[in-house]
Coordinates of N, CA and C and ligand atoms in Angstrom, one line a residue:
X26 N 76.5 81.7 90.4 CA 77.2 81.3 91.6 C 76.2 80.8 92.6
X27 N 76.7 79.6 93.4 CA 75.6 78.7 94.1 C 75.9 79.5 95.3
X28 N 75.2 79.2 96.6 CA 74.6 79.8 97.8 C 76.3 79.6 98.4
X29 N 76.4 78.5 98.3 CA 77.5 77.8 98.8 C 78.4 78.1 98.5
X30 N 78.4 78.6 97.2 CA 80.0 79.3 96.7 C 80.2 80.7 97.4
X31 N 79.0 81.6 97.5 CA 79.3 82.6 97.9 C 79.6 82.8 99.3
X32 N 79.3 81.7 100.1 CA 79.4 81.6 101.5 C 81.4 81.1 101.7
X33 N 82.0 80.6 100.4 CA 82.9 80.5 101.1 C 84.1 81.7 100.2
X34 N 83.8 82.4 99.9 CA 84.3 83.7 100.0 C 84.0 84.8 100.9
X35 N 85.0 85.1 101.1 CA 84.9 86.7 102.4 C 85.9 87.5 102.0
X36 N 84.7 88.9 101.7 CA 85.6 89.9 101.7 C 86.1 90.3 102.8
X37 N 87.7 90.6 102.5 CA 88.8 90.9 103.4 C 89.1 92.7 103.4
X38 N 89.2 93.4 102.3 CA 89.6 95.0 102.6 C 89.4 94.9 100.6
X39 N 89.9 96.9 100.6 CA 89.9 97.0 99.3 C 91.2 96.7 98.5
X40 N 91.7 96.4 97.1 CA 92.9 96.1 96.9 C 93.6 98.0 96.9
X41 N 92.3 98.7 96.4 CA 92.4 100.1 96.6 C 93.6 100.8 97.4
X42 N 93.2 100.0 99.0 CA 93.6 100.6 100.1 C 95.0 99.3 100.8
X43 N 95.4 98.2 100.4 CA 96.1 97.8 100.5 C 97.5 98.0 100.3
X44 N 98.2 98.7 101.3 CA 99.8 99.2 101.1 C 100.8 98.1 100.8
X45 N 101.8 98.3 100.2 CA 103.2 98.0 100.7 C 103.4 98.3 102.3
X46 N 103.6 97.0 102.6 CA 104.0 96.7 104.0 C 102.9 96.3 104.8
X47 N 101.7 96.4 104.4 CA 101.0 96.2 105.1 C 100.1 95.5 105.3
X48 N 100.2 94.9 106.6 CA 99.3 93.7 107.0 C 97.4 93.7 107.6
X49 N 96.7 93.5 106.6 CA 95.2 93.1 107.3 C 95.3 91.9 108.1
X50 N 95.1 92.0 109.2 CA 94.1 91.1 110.0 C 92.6 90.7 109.7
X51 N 92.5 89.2 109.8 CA 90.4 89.1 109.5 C 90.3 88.2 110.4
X52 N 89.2 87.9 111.0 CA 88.6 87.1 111.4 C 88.1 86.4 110.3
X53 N 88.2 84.8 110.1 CA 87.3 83.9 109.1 C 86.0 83.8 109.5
X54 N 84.9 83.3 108.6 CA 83.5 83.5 108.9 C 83.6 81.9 109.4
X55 N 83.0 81.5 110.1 CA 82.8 80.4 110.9 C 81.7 79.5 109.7
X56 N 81.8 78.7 108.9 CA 81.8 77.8 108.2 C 81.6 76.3 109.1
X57 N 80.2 76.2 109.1 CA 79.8 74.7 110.4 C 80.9 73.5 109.7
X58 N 81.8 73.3 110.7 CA 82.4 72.0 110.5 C 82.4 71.5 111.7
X59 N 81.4 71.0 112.6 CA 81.2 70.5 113.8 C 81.7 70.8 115.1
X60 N 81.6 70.7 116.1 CA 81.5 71.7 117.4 C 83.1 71.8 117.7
X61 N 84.0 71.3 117.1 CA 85.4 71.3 117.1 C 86.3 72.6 116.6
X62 N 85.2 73.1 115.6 CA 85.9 73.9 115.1 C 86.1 75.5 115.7
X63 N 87.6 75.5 115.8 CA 87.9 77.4 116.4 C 87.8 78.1 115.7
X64 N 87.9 79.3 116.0 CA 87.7 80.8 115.2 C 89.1 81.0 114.7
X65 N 88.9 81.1 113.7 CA 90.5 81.2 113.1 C 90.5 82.9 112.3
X66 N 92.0 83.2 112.5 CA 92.4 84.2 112.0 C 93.2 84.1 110.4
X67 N 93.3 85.7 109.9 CA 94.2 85.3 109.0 C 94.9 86.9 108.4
X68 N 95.8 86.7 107.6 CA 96.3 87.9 107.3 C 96.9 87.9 105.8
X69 N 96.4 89.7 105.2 CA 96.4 89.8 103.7 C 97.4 90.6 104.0
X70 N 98.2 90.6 102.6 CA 99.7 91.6 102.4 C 100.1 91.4 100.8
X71 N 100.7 92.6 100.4 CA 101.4 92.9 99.6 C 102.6 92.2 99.4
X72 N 103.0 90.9 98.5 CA 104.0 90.4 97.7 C 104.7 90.9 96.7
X73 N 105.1 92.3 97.0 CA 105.5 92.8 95.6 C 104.1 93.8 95.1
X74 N 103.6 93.3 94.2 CA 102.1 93.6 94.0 C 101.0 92.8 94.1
X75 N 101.6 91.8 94.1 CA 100.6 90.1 94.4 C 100.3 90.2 96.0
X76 N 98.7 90.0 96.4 CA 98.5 89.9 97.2 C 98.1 88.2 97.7
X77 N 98.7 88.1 99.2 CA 98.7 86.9 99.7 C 97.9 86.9 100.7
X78 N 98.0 86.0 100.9 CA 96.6 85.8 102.5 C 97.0 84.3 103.0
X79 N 97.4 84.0 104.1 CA 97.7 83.0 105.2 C 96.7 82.8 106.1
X80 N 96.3 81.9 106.6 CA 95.7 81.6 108.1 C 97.1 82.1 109.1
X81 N 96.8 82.6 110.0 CA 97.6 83.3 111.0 C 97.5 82.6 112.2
X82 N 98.4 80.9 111.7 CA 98.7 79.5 112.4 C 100.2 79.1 111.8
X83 N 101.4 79.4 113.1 CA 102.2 78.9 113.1 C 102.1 77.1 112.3
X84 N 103.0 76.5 111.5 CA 102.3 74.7 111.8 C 103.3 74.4 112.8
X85 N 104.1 75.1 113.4 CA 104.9 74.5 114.8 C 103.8 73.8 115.8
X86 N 103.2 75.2 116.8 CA 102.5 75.1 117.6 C 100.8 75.4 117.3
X87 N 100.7 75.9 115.9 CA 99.5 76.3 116.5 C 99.1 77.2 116.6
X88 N 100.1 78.6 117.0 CA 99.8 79.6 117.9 C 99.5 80.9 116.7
X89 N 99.1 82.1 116.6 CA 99.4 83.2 116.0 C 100.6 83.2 115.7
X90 N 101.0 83.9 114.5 CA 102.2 84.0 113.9 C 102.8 85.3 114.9
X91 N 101.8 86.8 115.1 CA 102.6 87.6 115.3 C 102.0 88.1 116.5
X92 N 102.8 88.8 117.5 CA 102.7 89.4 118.8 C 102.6 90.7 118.6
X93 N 102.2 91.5 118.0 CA 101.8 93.0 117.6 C 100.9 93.1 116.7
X94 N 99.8 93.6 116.7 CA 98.7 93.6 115.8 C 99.8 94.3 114.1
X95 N 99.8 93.7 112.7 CA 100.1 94.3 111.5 C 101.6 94.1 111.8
X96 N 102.4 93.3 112.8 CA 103.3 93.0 113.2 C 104.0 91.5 112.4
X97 N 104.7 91.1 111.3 CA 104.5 90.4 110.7 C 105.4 89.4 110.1
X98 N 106.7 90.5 109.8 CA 108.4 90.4 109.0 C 109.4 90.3 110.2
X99 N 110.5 89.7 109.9 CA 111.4 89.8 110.6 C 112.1 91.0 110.6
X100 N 113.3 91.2 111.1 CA 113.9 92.4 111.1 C 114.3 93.2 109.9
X101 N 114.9 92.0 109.1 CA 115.4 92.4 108.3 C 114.7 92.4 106.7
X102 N 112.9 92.5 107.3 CA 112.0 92.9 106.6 C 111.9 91.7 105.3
X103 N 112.5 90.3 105.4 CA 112.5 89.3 104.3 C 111.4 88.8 104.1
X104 N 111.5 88.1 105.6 CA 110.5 86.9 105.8 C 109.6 87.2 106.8
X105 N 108.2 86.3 106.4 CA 107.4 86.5 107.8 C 107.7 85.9 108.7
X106 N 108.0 86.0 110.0 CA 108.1 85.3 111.5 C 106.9 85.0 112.5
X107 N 107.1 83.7 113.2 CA 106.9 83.3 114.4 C 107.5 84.4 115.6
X108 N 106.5 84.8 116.3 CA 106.7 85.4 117.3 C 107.4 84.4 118.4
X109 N 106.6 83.2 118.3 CA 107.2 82.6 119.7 C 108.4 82.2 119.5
X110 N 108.7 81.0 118.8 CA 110.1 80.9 118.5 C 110.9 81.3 117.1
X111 N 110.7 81.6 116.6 CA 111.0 82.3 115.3 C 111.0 81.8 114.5
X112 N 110.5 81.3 113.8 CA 110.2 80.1 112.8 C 109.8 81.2 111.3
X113 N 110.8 81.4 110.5 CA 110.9 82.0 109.3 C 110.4 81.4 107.9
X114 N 109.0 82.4 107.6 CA 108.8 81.8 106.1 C 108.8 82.5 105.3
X115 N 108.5 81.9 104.1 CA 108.8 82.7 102.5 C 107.5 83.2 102.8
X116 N 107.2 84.7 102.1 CA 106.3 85.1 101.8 C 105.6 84.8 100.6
X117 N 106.2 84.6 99.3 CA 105.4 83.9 98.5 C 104.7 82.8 98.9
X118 N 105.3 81.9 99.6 CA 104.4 80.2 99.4 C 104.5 79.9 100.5
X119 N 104.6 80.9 102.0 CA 104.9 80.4 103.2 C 105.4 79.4 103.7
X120 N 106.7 78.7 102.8 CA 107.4 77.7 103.2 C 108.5 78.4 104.5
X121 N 108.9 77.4 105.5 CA 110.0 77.7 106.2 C 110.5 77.1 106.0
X122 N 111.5 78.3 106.3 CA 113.1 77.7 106.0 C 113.7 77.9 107.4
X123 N 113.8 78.3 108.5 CA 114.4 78.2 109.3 C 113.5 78.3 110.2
X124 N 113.8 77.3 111.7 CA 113.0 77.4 113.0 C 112.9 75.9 112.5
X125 N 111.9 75.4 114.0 CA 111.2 74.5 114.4 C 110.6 73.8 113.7
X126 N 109.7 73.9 112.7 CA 108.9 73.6 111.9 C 109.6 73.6 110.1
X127 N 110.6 73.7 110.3 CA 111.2 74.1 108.8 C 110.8 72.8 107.8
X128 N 110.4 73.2 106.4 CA 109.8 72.6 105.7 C 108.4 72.4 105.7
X129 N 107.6 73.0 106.8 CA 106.6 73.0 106.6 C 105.7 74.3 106.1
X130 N 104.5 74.5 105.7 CA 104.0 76.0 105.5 C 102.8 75.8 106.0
X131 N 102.8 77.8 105.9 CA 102.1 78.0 106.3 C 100.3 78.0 105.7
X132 N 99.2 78.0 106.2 CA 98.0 77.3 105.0 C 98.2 78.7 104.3
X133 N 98.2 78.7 103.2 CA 97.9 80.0 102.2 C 96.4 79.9 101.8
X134 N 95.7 80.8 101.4 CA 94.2 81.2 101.2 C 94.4 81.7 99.7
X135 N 93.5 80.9 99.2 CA 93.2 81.5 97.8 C 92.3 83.1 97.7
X136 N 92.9 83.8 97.2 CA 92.1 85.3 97.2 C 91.5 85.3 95.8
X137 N 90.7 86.2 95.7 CA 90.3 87.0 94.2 C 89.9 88.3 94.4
X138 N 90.0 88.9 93.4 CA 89.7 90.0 93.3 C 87.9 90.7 92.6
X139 N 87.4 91.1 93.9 CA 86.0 91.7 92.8 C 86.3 93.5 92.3
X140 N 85.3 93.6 92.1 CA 85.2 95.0 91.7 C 85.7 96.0 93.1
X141 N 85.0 95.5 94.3 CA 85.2 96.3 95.6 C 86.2 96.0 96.4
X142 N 85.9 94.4 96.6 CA 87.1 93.7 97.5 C 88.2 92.4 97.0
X143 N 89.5 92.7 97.7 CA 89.6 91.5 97.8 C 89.4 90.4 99.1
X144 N 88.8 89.4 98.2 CA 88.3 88.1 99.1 C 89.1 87.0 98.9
X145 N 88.8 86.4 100.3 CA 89.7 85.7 100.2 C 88.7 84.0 100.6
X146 N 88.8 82.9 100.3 CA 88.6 81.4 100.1 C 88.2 80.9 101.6
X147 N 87.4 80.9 102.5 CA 87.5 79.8 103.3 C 87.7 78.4 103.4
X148 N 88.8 78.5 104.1 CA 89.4 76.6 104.2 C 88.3 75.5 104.5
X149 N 88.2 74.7 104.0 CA 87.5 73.8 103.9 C 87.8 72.7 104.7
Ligands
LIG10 S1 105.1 78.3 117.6 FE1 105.9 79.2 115.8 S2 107.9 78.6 115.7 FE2 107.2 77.6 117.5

């Protein structure tokens, strides 16, 4: 593995310690793409047993998906939601299907799994 490969993985938590239902929060490592670039968030969860990981960027606005830290599903526990205006996606492949932005998704992050963690791909 080159310098560069290992720099754009980051471990995110253990798969050990990841529940059903439950959402990590990370900070992404800041990867120089010119003075433009923000600090971006993202969030790992349980699909069943397949774990997923999103940037935690509405594509409406922009904004954070969720208004409560681990805060993430809609009510009726399906889909993940937009806090601001509700903008509902699939959790497999973060497509929406309803709201503002529908048809669009959300960036998904490639994960893997090591021995300790799972890590997840910085976007490029
Ligand atoms: S900002 Fe997410 S639906 Fe509008």
């Amino acid at each position: 593995m080159t310098d560069i490969q290992a720099i754009l993985w980051q471990p995110v938590c253990s798969r050990q310690t990841l529940q059903a239902s439950q959402f990590v929060e990370f900070s992404l490592a800041t990867v120089a793409q010119g003075e433009d670039t923000l600090p971006q968030t993202g969030f790992i969860f349980l699909d069943g047993s397949t774990p997923r990981a999103y940037l935690n960027r509405c594509p409406h606005r922009g904004v954070e998906l969720n208004w409560m830290p681990g805060r993430f599903m809609d009510t009726d526990n399906l889909f993940l939601q937009c806090s601001t205006h509700g903008a509902l996606f699939k959790p497999g492949d973060g497509e929406c299907i309803a709201g503002p932005c529908q048809g669009d998704t959300l960036t998904a992050l490639d994960i893997r799994e090591t021995e300790e963690f799972l890590e997840v791909r910085l976007p490029e």
